[in-house]
Amino acid sequence: MEAVATEAVPEAMSAFQYLLVYNSISFTFAAMAAATIFLWFGRSEVAPPYRTALVISGLVTAIAAYHYFRIFQSWEAAFLFENGIVSNTGYAFNDAYRYVDWLLTVPLLLIELVLVMRLSREETVSKATRLGVAAALMVILGYPGEIADSNGTRALWGFLSTIPFAYIVYELFSGLSRAIETQPPQVRSLLKQARLLTFASWGFYPIVYMAPFAGLDGPTANTTIQIGYTIADLVAKVGLGILIYIIAIRKSEIEMGKTTTAQA
Ligand SMILES: *C/C=C(C)/C=C/C=C(C)/C=C/C1=C(C)CCCC1(C)C
């Protein structure tokens, strides 16, 4: 009798799980909004060639702040939290906000990385285009898997999405390596850190995506995925933004230092 009852009633989310996601999303909204203000104000502190990189970094966190606000609203609409008990309201939590956010921010993140290097115009355009297209493909191919009910479908789209992902990783470590070698020695290690931060945080998304394959399901899988993506977003967007800011400041100092010496 009891086994039948537990099978029929969907497993409820615990108050801890509900509040963990609720607070993480709320915190991330604040962090993204604060980063936007910081990056946009920082624009006037760097030399003109690096200003676009900071504007785009702030645009990434601004777009993310908006989507975290919507994700927060969707979380509140999907669950009712009363007297310590969480129940479903019947409204589905909307995963599309994350994917629409990624579709816009992932290509922009790669572009900000390329822009701060200040390569030739042709190289900037060709790298930004190839990386941008691969990033968009990766996100588009991942979405049908994210919303699929069956693990088989999830695995298939996840695999397809990994192909452009692998291409991006290849570009980061082969194509960009040559570009990094042309940079002033003082910023090479910072640029390598920015690349490593991108690789490590981006690599976290497919791992989080695989939560259902690790035997997690129901509210536990949902909580793990929400928290995992939220942490990765903070590192990939705010963390990278701050590194780009530091690189832009350093390169501005180097280049302005050069002009002064030349004039003296
Ligand atoms: C700000 C948001 C960022 C940096 C999002 C990055 C997302 C990924 C690197 C997602 C990758 C995925 C795969 C490689 C396979 C499984 C499906 C995805 C979309 C989670």
mmCIF file with all atom_site columns, C-alpha atoms and ligand atoms in Angstrom, residues 32 60 64 68 98-99 101-103 105-107 109 135 137-143 145-146 154-155 157-166 168 198-199 201-210 229 232-237, ligand 1:
data_model
loop_
_atom_site.group_PDB
_atom_site.id
_atom_site.type_symbol
_atom_site.label_atom_id
_atom_site.label_alt_id
_atom_site.label_comp_id
_atom_site.label_asym_id
_atom_site.label_entity_id
_atom_site.label_seq_id
_atom_site.pdbx_PDB_ins_code
_atom_site.Cartn_x
_atom_site.Cartn_y
_atom_site.Cartn_z
_atom_site.occupancy
_atom_site.B_iso_or_equiv
_atom_site.pdbx_formal_charge
_atom_site.auth_seq_id
_atom_site.auth_comp_id
_atom_site.auth_asym_id
_atom_site.auth_atom_id
_atom_site.pdbx_PDB_model_num
ATOM   1  C CA  . MET A 1 32  ? 25.304 40.743 -11.335 1.00 0.00 ? 32  MET A CA  1
ATOM   2  C CA  . VAL A 1 60  ? 26.944 40.483 -19.908 1.00 0.00 ? 60  VAL A CA  1
ATOM   3  C CA  . ALA A 1 64  ? 22.328 38.147 -16.493 1.00 0.00 ? 64  ALA A CA  1
ATOM   4  C CA  . TYR A 1 68  ? 18.158 36.273 -12.592 1.00 0.00 ? 68  TYR A CA  1
ATOM   5  C CA  . ARG A 1 98  ? 18.813 30.543 -18.393 1.00 0.00 ? 98  ARG A CA  1
ATOM   6  C CA  . TYR A 1 99  ? 19.182 29.399 -21.975 1.00 0.00 ? 99  TYR A CA  1
ATOM   7  C CA  . ASP A 1 101 ? 20.551 34.377 -21.119 1.00 0.00 ? 101 ASP A CA  1
ATOM   8  C CA  . TRP A 1 102 ? 23.363 32.064 -22.259 1.00 0.00 ? 102 TRP A CA  1
ATOM   9  C CA  . LEU A 1 103 ? 22.487 32.546 -25.906 1.00 0.00 ? 103 LEU A CA  1
ATOM   10 C CA  . THR A 1 105 ? 25.945 36.250 -22.861 1.00 0.00 ? 105 THR A CA  1
ATOM   11 C CA  . VAL A 1 106 ? 28.110 33.278 -23.923 1.00 0.00 ? 106 VAL A CA  1
ATOM   12 C CA  . PRO A 1 107 ? 29.148 34.766 -27.311 1.00 0.00 ? 107 PRO A CA  1
ATOM   13 C CA  . LEU A 1 109 ? 31.951 36.615 -22.988 1.00 0.00 ? 109 LEU A CA  1
ATOM   14 C CA  . ALA A 1 135 ? 28.948 29.324 -28.504 1.00 0.00 ? 135 ALA A CA  1
ATOM   15 C CA  . LEU A 1 137 ? 25.294 26.485 -31.367 1.00 0.00 ? 137 LEU A CA  1
ATOM   16 C CA  . MET A 1 138 ? 26.374 24.925 -28.078 1.00 0.00 ? 138 MET A CA  1
ATOM   17 C CA  . VAL A 1 139 ? 23.551 26.633 -26.177 1.00 0.00 ? 139 VAL A CA  1
ATOM   18 C CA  . ILE A 1 140 ? 20.882 25.925 -28.821 1.00 0.00 ? 140 ILE A CA  1
ATOM   19 C CA  . LEU A 1 141 ? 21.794 22.226 -28.973 1.00 0.00 ? 141 LEU A CA  1
ATOM   20 C CA  . GLY A 1 142 ? 21.816 21.909 -25.176 1.00 0.00 ? 142 GLY A CA  1
ATOM   21 C CA  . TYR A 1 143 ? 18.306 23.249 -24.598 1.00 0.00 ? 143 TYR A CA  1
ATOM   22 C CA  . GLY A 1 145 ? 18.169 18.057 -23.616 1.00 0.00 ? 145 GLY A CA  1
ATOM   23 C CA  . GLU A 1 146 ? 17.713 20.311 -20.601 1.00 0.00 ? 146 GLU A CA  1
ATOM   24 C CA  . ARG A 1 154 ? 19.183 14.492 -22.472 1.00 0.00 ? 154 ARG A CA  1
ATOM   25 C CA  . ALA A 1 155 ? 22.314 12.504 -23.312 1.00 0.00 ? 155 ALA A CA  1
ATOM   26 C CA  . TRP A 1 157 ? 21.480 16.687 -27.098 1.00 0.00 ? 157 TRP A CA  1
ATOM   27 C CA  . GLY A 1 158 ? 24.155 16.993 -24.442 1.00 0.00 ? 158 GLY A CA  1
ATOM   28 C CA  . PHE A 1 159 ? 26.521 15.093 -26.707 1.00 0.00 ? 159 PHE A CA  1
ATOM   29 C CA  . LEU A 1 160 ? 25.678 17.279 -29.730 1.00 0.00 ? 160 LEU A CA  1
ATOM   30 C CA  . SER A 1 161 ? 26.200 20.419 -27.646 1.00 0.00 ? 161 SER A CA  1
ATOM   31 C CA  . THR A 1 162 ? 29.610 19.130 -26.569 1.00 0.00 ? 162 THR A CA  1
ATOM   32 C CA  . ILE A 1 163 ? 30.887 19.249 -30.179 1.00 0.00 ? 163 ILE A CA  1
ATOM   33 C CA  . PRO A 1 164 ? 30.873 23.083 -30.462 1.00 0.00 ? 164 PRO A CA  1
ATOM   34 C CA  . PHE A 1 165 ? 32.012 23.191 -26.813 1.00 0.00 ? 165 PHE A CA  1
ATOM   35 C CA  . ALA A 1 166 ? 35.077 21.102 -27.704 1.00 0.00 ? 166 ALA A CA  1
ATOM   36 C CA  . ILE A 1 168 ? 35.699 26.463 -28.281 1.00 0.00 ? 168 ILE A CA  1
ATOM   37 C CA  . THR A 1 198 ? 36.778 30.567 -18.613 1.00 0.00 ? 198 THR A CA  1
ATOM   38 C CA  . PHE A 1 199 ? 37.725 26.945 -19.249 1.00 0.00 ? 199 PHE A CA  1
ATOM   39 C CA  . SER A 1 201 ? 33.876 27.628 -15.139 1.00 0.00 ? 201 SER A CA  1
ATOM   40 C CA  . TRP A 1 202 ? 32.514 26.610 -18.563 1.00 0.00 ? 202 TRP A CA  1
ATOM   41 C CA  . GLY A 1 203 ? 33.563 23.033 -17.972 1.00 0.00 ? 203 GLY A CA  1
ATOM   42 C CA  . PHE A 1 204 ? 31.383 23.060 -14.873 1.00 0.00 ? 204 PHE A CA  1
ATOM   43 C CA  . TYR A 1 205 ? 28.124 23.480 -16.881 1.00 0.00 ? 205 TYR A CA  1
ATOM   44 C CA  . PRO A 1 206 ? 28.203 20.095 -18.667 1.00 0.00 ? 206 PRO A CA  1
ATOM   45 C CA  . ILE A 1 207 ? 29.057 18.418 -15.338 1.00 0.00 ? 207 ILE A CA  1
ATOM   46 C CA  . VAL A 1 208 ? 26.033 20.033 -13.681 1.00 0.00 ? 208 VAL A CA  1
ATOM   47 C CA  . TYR A 1 209 ? 23.937 19.059 -16.719 1.00 0.00 ? 209 TYR A CA  1
ATOM   48 C CA  . MET A 1 210 ? 24.816 15.424 -16.051 1.00 0.00 ? 210 MET A CA  1
ATOM   49 C CA  . TYR A 1 229 ? 24.558 26.785 -12.857 1.00 0.00 ? 229 TYR A CA  1
ATOM   50 C CA  . ALA A 1 232 ? 29.212 28.735 -12.582 1.00 0.00 ? 232 ALA A CA  1
ATOM   51 C CA  . ASP A 1 233 ? 27.481 31.937 -13.784 1.00 0.00 ? 233 ASP A CA  1
ATOM   52 C CA  . LEU A 1 234 ? 29.008 33.952 -10.951 1.00 0.00 ? 234 LEU A CA  1
ATOM   53 C CA  . VAL A 1 235 ? 32.525 32.758 -11.765 1.00 0.00 ? 235 VAL A CA  1
ATOM   54 C CA  . ALA A 1 236 ? 32.140 32.909 -15.566 1.00 0.00 ? 236 ALA A CA  1
ATOM   55 C CA  . LYS A 1 237 ? 30.526 36.375 -15.684 1.00 0.00 ? 237 LYS A CA  1
HETATM 56 C C1  . LIG B 2 .   ? 27.171 32.868 -18.501 1.00 0.00 ? 1   LIG B C1  1
HETATM 57 C C2  . LIG B 2 .   ? 26.871 31.580 -18.976 1.00 0.00 ? 1   LIG B C2  1
HETATM 58 C C3  . LIG B 2 .   ? 27.787 30.679 -19.447 1.00 0.00 ? 1   LIG B C3  1
HETATM 59 C C4  . LIG B 2 .   ? 29.246 30.983 -19.487 1.00 0.00 ? 1   LIG B C4  1
HETATM 60 C C5  . LIG B 2 .   ? 27.274 29.402 -19.893 1.00 0.00 ? 1   LIG B C5  1
HETATM 61 C C6  . LIG B 2 .   ? 28.018 28.417 -20.386 1.00 0.00 ? 1   LIG B C6  1
HETATM 62 C C7  . LIG B 2 .   ? 27.385 27.201 -20.746 1.00 0.00 ? 1   LIG B C7  1
HETATM 63 C C8  . LIG B 2 .   ? 28.007 26.068 -21.188 1.00 0.00 ? 1   LIG B C8  1
HETATM 64 C C9  . LIG B 2 .   ? 29.474 25.988 -21.384 1.00 0.00 ? 1   LIG B C9  1
HETATM 65 C C10 . LIG B 2 .   ? 27.159 24.923 -21.461 1.00 0.00 ? 1   LIG B C10 1
HETATM 66 C C11 . LIG B 2 .   ? 27.549 23.764 -21.996 1.00 0.00 ? 1   LIG B C11 1
HETATM 67 C C12 . LIG B 2 .   ? 26.737 22.557 -22.230 1.00 0.00 ? 1   LIG B C12 1
HETATM 68 C C13 . LIG B 2 .   ? 27.415 21.452 -22.761 1.00 0.00 ? 1   LIG B C13 1
HETATM 69 C C14 . LIG B 2 .   ? 28.846 21.521 -23.191 1.00 0.00 ? 1   LIG B C14 1
HETATM 70 C C15 . LIG B 2 .   ? 26.767 20.129 -22.929 1.00 0.00 ? 1   LIG B C15 1
HETATM 71 C C16 . LIG B 2 .   ? 25.479 19.998 -22.156 1.00 0.00 ? 1   LIG B C16 1
HETATM 72 C C17 . LIG B 2 .   ? 24.608 21.174 -22.363 1.00 0.00 ? 1   LIG B C17 1
HETATM 73 C C18 . LIG B 2 .   ? 25.242 22.484 -21.901 1.00 0.00 ? 1   LIG B C18 1
HETATM 74 C C19 . LIG B 2 .   ? 24.475 23.549 -22.638 1.00 0.00 ? 1   LIG B C19 1
HETATM 75 C C20 . LIG B 2 .   ? 25.015 22.624 -20.393 1.00 0.00 ? 1   LIG B C20 1
#
